[in-house]
Coordinates of C-alpha atoms and ligand atoms in Angstrom, one line a residue:
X228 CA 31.8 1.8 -43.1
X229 CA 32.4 2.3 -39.0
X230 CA 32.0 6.1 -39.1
X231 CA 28.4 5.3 -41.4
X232 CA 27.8 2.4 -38.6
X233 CA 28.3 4.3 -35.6
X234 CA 26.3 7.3 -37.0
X235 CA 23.3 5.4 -37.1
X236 CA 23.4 4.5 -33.7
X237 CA 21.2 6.5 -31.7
X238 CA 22.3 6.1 -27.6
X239 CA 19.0 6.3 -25.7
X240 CA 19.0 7.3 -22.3
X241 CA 16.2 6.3 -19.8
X242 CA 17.8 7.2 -16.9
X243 CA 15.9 9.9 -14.7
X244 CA 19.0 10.7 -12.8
X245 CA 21.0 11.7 -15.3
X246 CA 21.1 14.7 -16.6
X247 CA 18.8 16.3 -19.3
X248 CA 20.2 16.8 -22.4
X249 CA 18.8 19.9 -24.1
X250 CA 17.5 18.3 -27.4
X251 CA 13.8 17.3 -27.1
X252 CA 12.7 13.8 -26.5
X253 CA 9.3 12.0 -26.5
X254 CA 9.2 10.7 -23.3
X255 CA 8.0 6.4 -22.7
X256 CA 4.6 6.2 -20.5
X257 CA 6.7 4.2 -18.0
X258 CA 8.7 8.0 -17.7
X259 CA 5.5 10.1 -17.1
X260 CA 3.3 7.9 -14.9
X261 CA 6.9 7.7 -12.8
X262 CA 7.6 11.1 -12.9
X263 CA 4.1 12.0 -11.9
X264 CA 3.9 9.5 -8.8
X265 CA 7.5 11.0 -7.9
X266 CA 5.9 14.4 -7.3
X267 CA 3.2 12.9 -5.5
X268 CA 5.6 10.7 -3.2
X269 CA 7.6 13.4 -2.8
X270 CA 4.5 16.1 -1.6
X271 CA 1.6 14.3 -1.0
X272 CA -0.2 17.9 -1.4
X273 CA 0.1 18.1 -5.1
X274 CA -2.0 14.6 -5.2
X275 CA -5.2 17.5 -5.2
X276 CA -3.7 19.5 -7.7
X277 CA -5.6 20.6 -10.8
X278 CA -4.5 18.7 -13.9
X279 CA -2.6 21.6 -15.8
X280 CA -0.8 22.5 -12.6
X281 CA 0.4 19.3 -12.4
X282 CA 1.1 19.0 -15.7
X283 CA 3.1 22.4 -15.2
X284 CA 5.3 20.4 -12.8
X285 CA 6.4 17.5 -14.4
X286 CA 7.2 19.8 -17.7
X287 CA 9.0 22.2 -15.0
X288 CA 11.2 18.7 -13.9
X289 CA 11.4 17.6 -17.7
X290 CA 11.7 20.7 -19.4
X291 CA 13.2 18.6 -23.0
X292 CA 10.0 16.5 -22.9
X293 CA 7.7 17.1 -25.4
X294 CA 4.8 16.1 -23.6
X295 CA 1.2 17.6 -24.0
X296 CA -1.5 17.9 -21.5
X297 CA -3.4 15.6 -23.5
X298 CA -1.1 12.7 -23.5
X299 CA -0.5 13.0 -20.3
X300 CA -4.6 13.0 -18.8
X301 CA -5.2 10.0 -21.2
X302 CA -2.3 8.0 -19.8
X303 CA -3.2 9.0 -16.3
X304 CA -6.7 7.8 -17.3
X305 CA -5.5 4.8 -18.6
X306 CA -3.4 3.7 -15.8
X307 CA -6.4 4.7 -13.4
X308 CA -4.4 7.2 -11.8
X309 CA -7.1 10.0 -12.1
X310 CA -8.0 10.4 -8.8
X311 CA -10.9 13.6 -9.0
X312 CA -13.4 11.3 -9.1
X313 CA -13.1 8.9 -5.9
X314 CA -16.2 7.0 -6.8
X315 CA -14.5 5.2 -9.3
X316 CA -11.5 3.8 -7.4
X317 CA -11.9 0.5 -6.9
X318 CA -12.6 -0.7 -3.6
X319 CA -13.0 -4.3 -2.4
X320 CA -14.5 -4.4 1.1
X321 CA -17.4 -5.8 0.3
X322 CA -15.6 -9.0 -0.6
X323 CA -14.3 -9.3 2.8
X324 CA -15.8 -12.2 4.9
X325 CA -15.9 -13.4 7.8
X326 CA -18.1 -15.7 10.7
X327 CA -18.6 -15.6 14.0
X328 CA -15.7 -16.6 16.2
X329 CA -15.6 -19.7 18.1
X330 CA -14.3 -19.8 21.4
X331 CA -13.4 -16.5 22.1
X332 CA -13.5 -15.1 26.0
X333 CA -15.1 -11.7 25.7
X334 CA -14.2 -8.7 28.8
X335 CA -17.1 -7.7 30.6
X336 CA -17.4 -4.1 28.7
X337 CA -17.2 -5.7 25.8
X338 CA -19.5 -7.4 23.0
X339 CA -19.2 -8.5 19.5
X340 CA -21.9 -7.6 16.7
X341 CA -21.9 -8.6 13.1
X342 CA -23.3 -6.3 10.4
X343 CA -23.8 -6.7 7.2
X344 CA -22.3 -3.3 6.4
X345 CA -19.4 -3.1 8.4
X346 CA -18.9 -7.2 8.9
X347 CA -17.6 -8.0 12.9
X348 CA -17.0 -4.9 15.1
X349 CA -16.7 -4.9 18.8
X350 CA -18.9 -2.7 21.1
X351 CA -19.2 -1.0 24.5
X352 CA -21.6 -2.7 26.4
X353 CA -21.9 -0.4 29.5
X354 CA -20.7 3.1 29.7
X355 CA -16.2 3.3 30.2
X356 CA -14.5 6.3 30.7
X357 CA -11.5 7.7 29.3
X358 CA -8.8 6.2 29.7
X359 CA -10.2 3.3 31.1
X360 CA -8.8 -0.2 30.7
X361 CA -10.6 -2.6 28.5
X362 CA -8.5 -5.5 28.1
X363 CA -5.4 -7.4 27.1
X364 CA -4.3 -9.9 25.5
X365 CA -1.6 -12.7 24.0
X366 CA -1.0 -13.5 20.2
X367 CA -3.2 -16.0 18.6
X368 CA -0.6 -16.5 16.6
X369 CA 2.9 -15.0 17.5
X370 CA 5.2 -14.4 14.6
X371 CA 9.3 -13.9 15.2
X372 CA 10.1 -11.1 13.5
X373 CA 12.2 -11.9 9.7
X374 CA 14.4 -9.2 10.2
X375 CA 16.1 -10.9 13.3
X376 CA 16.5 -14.6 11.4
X377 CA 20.2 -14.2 10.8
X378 CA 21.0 -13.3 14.2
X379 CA 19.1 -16.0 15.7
X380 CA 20.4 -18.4 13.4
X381 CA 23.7 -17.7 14.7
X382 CA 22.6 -17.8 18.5
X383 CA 22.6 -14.0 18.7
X384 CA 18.8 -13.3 19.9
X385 CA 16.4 -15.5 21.3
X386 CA 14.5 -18.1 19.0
X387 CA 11.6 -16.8 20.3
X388 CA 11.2 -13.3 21.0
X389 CA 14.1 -11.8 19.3
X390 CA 15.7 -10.3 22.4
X391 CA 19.3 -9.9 21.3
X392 CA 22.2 -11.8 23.7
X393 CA 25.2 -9.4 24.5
X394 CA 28.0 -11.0 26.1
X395 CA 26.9 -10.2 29.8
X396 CA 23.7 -12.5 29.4
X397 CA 26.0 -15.0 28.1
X398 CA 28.3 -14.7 30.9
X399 CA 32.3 -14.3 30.8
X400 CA 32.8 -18.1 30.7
X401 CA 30.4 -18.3 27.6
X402 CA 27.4 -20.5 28.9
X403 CA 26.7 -19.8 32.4
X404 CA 23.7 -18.2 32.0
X405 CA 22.4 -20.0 29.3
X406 CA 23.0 -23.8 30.4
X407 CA 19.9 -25.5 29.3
X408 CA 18.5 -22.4 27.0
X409 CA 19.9 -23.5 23.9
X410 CA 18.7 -26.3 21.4
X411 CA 20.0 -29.5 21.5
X412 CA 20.5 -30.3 17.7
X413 CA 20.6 -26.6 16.0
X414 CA 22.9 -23.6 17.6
X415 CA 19.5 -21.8 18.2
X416 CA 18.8 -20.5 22.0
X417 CA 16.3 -18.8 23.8
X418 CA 16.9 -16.2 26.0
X419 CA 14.8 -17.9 29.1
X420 CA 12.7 -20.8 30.4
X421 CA 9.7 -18.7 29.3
X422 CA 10.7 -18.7 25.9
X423 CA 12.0 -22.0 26.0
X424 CA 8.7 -23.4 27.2
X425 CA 6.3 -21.9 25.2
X426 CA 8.3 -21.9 21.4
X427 CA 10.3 -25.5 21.8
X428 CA 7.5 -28.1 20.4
X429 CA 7.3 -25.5 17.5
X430 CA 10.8 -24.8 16.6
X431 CA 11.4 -28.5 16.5
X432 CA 8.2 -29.1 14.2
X433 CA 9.7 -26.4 11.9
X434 CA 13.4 -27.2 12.2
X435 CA 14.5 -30.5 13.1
X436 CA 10.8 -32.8 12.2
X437 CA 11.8 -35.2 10.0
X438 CA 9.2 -36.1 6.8
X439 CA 7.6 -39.1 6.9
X440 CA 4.7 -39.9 4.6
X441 CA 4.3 -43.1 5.8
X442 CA 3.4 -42.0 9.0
X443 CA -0.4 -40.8 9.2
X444 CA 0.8 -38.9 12.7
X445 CA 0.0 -34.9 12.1
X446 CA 3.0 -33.9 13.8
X447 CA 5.1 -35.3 10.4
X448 CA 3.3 -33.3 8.6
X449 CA 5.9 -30.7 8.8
X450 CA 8.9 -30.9 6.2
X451 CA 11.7 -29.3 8.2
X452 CA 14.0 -28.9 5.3
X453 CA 11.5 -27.7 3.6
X454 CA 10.7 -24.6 6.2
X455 CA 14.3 -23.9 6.3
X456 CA 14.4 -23.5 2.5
X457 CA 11.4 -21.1 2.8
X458 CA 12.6 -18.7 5.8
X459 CA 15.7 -18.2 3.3
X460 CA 13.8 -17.2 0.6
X461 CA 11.8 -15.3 3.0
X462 CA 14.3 -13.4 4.1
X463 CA 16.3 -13.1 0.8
X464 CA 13.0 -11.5 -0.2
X465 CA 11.7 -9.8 2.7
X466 CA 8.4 -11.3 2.1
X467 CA 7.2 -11.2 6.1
X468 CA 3.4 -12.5 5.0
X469 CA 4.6 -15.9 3.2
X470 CA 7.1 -16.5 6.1
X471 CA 3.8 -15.5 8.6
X472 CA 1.7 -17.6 7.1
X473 CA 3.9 -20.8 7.5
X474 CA 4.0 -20.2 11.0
X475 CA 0.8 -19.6 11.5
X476 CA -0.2 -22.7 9.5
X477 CA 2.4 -25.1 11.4
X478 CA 0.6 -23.7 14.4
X479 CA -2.2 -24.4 13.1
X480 CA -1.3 -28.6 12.1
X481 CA -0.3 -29.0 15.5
X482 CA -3.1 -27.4 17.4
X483 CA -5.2 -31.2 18.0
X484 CA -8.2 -28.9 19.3
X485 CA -8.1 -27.8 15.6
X486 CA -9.6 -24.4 17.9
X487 CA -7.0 -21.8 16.0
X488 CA -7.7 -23.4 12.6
X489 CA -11.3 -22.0 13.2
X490 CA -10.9 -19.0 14.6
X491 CA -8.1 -18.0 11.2
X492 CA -11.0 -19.2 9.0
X493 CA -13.7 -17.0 10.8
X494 CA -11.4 -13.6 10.4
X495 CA -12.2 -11.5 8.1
X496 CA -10.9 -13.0 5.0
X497 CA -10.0 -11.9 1.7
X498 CA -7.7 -12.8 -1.0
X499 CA -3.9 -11.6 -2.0
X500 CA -5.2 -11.5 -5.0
X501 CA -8.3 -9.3 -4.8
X502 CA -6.4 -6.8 -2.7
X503 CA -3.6 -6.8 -5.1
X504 CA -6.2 -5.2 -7.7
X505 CA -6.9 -2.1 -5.9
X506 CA -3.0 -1.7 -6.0
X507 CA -3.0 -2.1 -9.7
X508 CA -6.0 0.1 -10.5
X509 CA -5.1 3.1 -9.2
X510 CA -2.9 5.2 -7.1
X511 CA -2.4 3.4 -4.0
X512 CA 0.1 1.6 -5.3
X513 CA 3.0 4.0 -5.3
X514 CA 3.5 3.6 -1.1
X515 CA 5.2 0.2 -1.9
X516 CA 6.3 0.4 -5.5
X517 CA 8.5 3.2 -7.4
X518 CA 5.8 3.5 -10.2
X519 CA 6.3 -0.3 -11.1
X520 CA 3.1 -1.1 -9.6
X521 CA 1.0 -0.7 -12.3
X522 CA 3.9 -2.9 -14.9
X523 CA 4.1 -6.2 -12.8
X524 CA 1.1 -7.6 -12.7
X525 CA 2.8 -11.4 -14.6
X526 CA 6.4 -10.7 -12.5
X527 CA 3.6 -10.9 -9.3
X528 CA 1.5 -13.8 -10.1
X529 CA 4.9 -15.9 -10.9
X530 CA 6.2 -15.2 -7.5
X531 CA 2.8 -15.6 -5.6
X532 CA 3.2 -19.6 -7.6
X533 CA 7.0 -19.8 -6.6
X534 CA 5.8 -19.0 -3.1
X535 CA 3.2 -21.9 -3.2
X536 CA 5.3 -24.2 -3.9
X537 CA 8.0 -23.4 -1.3
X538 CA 4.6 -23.8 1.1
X539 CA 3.1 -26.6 -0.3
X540 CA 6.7 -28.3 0.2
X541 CA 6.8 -27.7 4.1
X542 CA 3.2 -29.1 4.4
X543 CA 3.3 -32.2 1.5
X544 CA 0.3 -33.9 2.9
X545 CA -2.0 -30.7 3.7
X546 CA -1.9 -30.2 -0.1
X547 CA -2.1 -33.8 -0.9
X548 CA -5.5 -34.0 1.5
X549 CA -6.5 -30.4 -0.3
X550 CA -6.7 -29.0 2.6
X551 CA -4.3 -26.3 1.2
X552 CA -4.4 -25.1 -2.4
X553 CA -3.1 -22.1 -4.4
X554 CA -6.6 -20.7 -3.9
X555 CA -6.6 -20.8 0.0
X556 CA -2.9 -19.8 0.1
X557 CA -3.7 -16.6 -1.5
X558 CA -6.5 -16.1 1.0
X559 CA -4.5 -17.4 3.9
X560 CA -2.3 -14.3 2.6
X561 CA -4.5 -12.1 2.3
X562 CA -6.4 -12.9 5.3
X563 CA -2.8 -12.7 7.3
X564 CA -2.4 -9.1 5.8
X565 CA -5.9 -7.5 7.0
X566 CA -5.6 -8.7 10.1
X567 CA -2.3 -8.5 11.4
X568 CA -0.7 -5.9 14.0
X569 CA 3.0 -5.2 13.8
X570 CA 2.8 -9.0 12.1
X571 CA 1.3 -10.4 14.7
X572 CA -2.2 -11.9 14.6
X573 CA -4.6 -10.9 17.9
X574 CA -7.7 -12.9 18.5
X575 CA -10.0 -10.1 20.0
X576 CA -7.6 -6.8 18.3
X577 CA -8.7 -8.2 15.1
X578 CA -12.3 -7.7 15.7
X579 CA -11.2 -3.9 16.0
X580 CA -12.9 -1.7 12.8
X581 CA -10.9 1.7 11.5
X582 CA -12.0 4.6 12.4
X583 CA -9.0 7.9 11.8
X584 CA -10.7 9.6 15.5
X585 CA -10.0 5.8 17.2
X586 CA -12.3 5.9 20.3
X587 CA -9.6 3.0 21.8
X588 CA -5.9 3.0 22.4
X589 CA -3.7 0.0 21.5
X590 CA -0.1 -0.6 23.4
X591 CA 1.4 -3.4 22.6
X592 CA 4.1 -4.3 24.4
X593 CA 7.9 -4.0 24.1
X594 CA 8.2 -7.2 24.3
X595 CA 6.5 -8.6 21.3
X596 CA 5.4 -11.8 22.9
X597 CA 3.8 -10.5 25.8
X598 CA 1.0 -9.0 23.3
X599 CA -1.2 -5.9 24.2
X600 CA -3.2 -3.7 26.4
X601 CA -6.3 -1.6 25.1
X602 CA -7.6 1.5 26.6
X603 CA -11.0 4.0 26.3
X604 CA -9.3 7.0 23.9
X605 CA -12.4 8.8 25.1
X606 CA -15.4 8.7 27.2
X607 CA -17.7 5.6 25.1
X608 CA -21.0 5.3 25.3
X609 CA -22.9 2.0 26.0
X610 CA -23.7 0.3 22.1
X611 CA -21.1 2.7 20.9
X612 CA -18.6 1.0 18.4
X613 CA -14.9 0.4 19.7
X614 CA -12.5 1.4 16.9
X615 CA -8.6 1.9 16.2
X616 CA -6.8 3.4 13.6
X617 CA -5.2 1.3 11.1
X618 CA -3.0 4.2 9.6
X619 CA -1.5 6.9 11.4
X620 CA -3.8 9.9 12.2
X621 CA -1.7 12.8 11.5
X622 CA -1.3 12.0 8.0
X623 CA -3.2 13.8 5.5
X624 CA -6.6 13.0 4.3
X625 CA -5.9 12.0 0.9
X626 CA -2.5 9.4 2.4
X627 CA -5.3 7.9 5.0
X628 CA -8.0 7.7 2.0
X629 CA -5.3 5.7 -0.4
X630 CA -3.9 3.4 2.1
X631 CA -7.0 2.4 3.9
X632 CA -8.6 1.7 0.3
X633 CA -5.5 -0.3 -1.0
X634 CA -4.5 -2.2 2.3
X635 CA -8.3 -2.7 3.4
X636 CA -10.9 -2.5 0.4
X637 CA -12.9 0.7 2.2
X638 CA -13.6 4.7 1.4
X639 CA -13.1 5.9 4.8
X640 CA -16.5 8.2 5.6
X641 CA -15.3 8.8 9.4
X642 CA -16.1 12.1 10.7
X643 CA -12.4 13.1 10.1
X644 CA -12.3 12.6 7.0
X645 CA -15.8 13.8 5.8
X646 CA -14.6 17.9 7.7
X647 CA -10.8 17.6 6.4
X648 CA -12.2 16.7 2.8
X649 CA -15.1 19.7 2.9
X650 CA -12.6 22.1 4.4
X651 CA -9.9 21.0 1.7
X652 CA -12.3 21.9 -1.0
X653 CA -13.5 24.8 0.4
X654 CA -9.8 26.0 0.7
X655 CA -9.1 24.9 -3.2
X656 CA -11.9 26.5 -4.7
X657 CA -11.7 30.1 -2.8
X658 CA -7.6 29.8 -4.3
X659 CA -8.5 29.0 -7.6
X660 CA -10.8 31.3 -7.9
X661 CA -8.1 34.3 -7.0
X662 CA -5.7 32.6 -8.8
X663 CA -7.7 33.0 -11.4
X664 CA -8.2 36.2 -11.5
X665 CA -4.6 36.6 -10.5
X666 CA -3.9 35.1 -14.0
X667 CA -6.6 37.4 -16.3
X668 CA -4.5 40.4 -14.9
X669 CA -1.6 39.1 -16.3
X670 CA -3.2 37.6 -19.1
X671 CA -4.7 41.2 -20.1
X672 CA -0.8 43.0 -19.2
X673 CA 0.7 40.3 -21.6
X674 CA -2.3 40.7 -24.2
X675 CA -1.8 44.9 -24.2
X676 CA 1.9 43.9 -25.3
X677 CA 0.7 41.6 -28.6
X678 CA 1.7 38.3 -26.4
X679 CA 0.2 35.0 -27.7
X680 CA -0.7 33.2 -24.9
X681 CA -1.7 29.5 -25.1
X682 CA -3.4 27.7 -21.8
X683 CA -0.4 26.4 -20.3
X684 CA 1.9 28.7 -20.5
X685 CA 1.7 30.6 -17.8
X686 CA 2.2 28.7 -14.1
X687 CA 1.2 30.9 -11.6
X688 CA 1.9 28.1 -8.7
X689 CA 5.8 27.4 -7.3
X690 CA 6.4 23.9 -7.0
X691 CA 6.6 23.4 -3.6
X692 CA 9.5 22.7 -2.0
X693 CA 9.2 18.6 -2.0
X694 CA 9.4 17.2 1.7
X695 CA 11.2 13.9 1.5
X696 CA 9.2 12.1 4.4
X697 CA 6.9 9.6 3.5
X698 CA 5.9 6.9 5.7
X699 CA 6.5 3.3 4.4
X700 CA 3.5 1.3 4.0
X701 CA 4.0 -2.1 5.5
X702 CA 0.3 -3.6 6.4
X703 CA 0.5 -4.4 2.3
X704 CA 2.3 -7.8 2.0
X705 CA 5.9 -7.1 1.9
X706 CA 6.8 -8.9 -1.3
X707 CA 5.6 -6.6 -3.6
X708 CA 9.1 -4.9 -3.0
X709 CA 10.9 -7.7 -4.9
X710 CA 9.9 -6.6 -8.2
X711 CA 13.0 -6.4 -9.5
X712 CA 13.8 -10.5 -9.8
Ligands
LIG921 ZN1 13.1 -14.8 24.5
LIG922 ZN1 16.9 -26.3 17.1
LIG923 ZN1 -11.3 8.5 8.1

């Protein structure tokens, strides 16, 4: 009875990391769409690899699967990770809106023009020479970096700007340097007047307002306990954009001008969720997902609802009024994601379009809250378009192509990448066609000796020896790494 029992149970073994046994197995799609955006993560090269080379690779990683060329294209198709034909990626740019900008100080070089191809841009209005400074700027809306929440929480850095206290700012007798720095109800302090000043009204909105709905005064419209429940889940799940846009939305309740309110709405503006599609449909999405992108589509949309409702609990009446639904939270996310720099938003940085030759150069300073400077890259011309890169320039055409179309909606046509693309193809076509004629020559040796040769059998190409670097992605919003829950 036991022996029959335990003969019929088959042990199945999904684990990549282990190691192959011999026998043959029929490998899940969740296996071969991971094992194929492996190879790509690991050498972004093989993402313009012919499809029976590629196919050569993941049977010479998998060499038990049984796994034909066929299954494999049509569940590459399926899962829209056929990338030959860009045209058919999907792309969501033109969904982007956005309105002129109220109140905003321009520099004297400097104009603002609004297409209806390209949406706002900013433009040289006389000619600047290289190097030349063009302006600089504060944060609109300054955001404390997540990662330093535990260490200001226990008085470690400043409330503000993160700088971390060592023992000599805090003085051998514990205080001295600090006396009237620190908070008077939480264990919170800031590391000077400065940041005192500027982030005090703020942290006690956030952290010590107490809810009162019977009050019609704005400033109660903040549930403290509320936003302390929310930056732990924010950073339990690293999810920088929700725990952005709270800040940026208290900010926004207690601005009376109701100024910043106008100028978020009149960014370019898009929705998490229309973003989130161009990481479902296609290939982009392996920079922030191990191949789960493409399987947690529900897992997503439950925690985009659980992140609601930690929102709508810090800002009870905003909801109430309708001011703030689920709608307008995803496009407050997705708004906060396009337009952010190193997670903080900039009034006049924002207005900025891609280009991967930037004609401008962006410092921001080391101190996060003292914002950033921006400089001619180049001689610009008068009506010439001012530009920055939104990914980094050194990385391959094909890396730039996928992240600019998953984090931004756009194809990027810039000069760049129109020669790297042309000179990429002119490269892979001379190869292939010595390649193949690399391959008849063996293919007629093999044939003189009676060999049978199917299509596949013969791989001419090595693998390439897989480079582990690969840059992390983090314009997308951050949660999308807590796919696990
Ligand atoms: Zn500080
Ligand atoms: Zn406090
Ligand atoms: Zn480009």
């Amino acid at each position: 009875m036991t022996t029959e029992i335990l003969n019929n149970i088959q042990v199945m073994d999904i684990n990549d990391h282990k190691e192959e046994t011999e026998e043959s197995v029929v490998p899940f799609e969740r296996q071969i769409i991971d094992a194929v955006i492996e190879i790509w993560k690991e050498d972004p090269s093989t993402e313009t690899l012919g499809f029976s080379k590629l196919h050569g690779l993941v049977k010479s990683r998998h060499k038990n699967w049984a796994l034909s060329e066929k299954r494999m294209r049509t569940l590459l198709k399926k899962y829209g990770l056929l990338v030959n034909n860009p045209d058919q990626q999907y792309t969501y740019a033109s969904e982007i809106r956005s309105q002129e900008t109220p109140d905003m100080e321009l520099p004297d070089k400097i104009k603002v023009l609004q297409t209806s191809k390209k949406g706002k841009g900013l433009y040289a209005k006389k000619n600047v020479k290289k190097g030349e400074f063009l302006w600089e700027e504060k944060p609109l809306f300054y955001v404390p970096a997540l990662a330093n929440m535990t260490l200001i929480k226990n008085g470690k850095a400043c409330s503000y700007c993160g700088k971390l206290l060592t023992q000599g700012t805090r003085g051998s007798s514990g205080v001295s340097y600090l006396r009237g720095l620190d908070c008077d109800v939480c264990s919170e302090i800031w590391c000077s007047k400065e940041c005192k000043n500027t982030d005090s009204k703020l942290h006690a909105l956030l952290k010590h307002n107490i809810y009162n709905p019977s009050k019609s005064n704005t400033r109660k419209n903040i549930n403290a306990n509320a936003y302390l429940a929310l930056q732990d889940y924010c950073l339990k799940e690293q999810w920088n954009a929700l725990y952005a846009i709270t800040r940026i939305y208290a900010d926004i309740v207690s601005d009376k001008s109701g100024v910043k309110q106008k100028q978020f709405s009149a960014m370019a503006r898009i929705s998490q969720e229309t973003r989130y599609k161009a990481l479902d449909s296609s290939a982009g999405s392996f920079d922030n997902f191990q191949g789960g992108a493409l399987f947690v589509q529900e897992q997503q949309e439950s925690l985009w609802k659980e992140g609601f409702s930690l929102f709508s609990n810090v800002f009870p009446i905003s909801v109430d009024d309708g001011k703030i639904n689920y709608e307008e939270f995803m496009y407050m996310l997705g708004t906060y994601n396009i337009n952010n720099l190193d997670s903080i938003i900039f009034l006049l940085q924002s207005h900025l379009n891609h280009n991967c030759e930037p004609s401008t150069t962006v410092k921001l300073s080391s101190n996060r809250t003292e914002g950033l400077k921006v400089y001619a890259a180049r001689d610009i011309k008068a009506g010439e378009e001012l530009t920055t890169s939104y990914v980094n320039p050194s990385h391959t055409v094909q890396q730039r192509q996928r992240e600019l179309r998953v984090n931004w909606g756009f194809r990027c046509a810039c000069e760049k990448c129109k020669n790297e693309l042309k000179e990429q193809h002119r490269r892979k076509s001379s190869s292939s066609q010595k390649s193949n004629s690399e391959k008849d020559s063996i293919r007629e040796m093999l044939s003189n000796t009676k060999a049978e040769l199917g299509d596949t059998e013969i791989t001419l190409d090595d693998p390439k020896n897989p480079s582990k670097e690969r840059r992390k992605s983090v314009r997308f919003d951050e949660k999308v790494i807590a796919v696990s829950k």
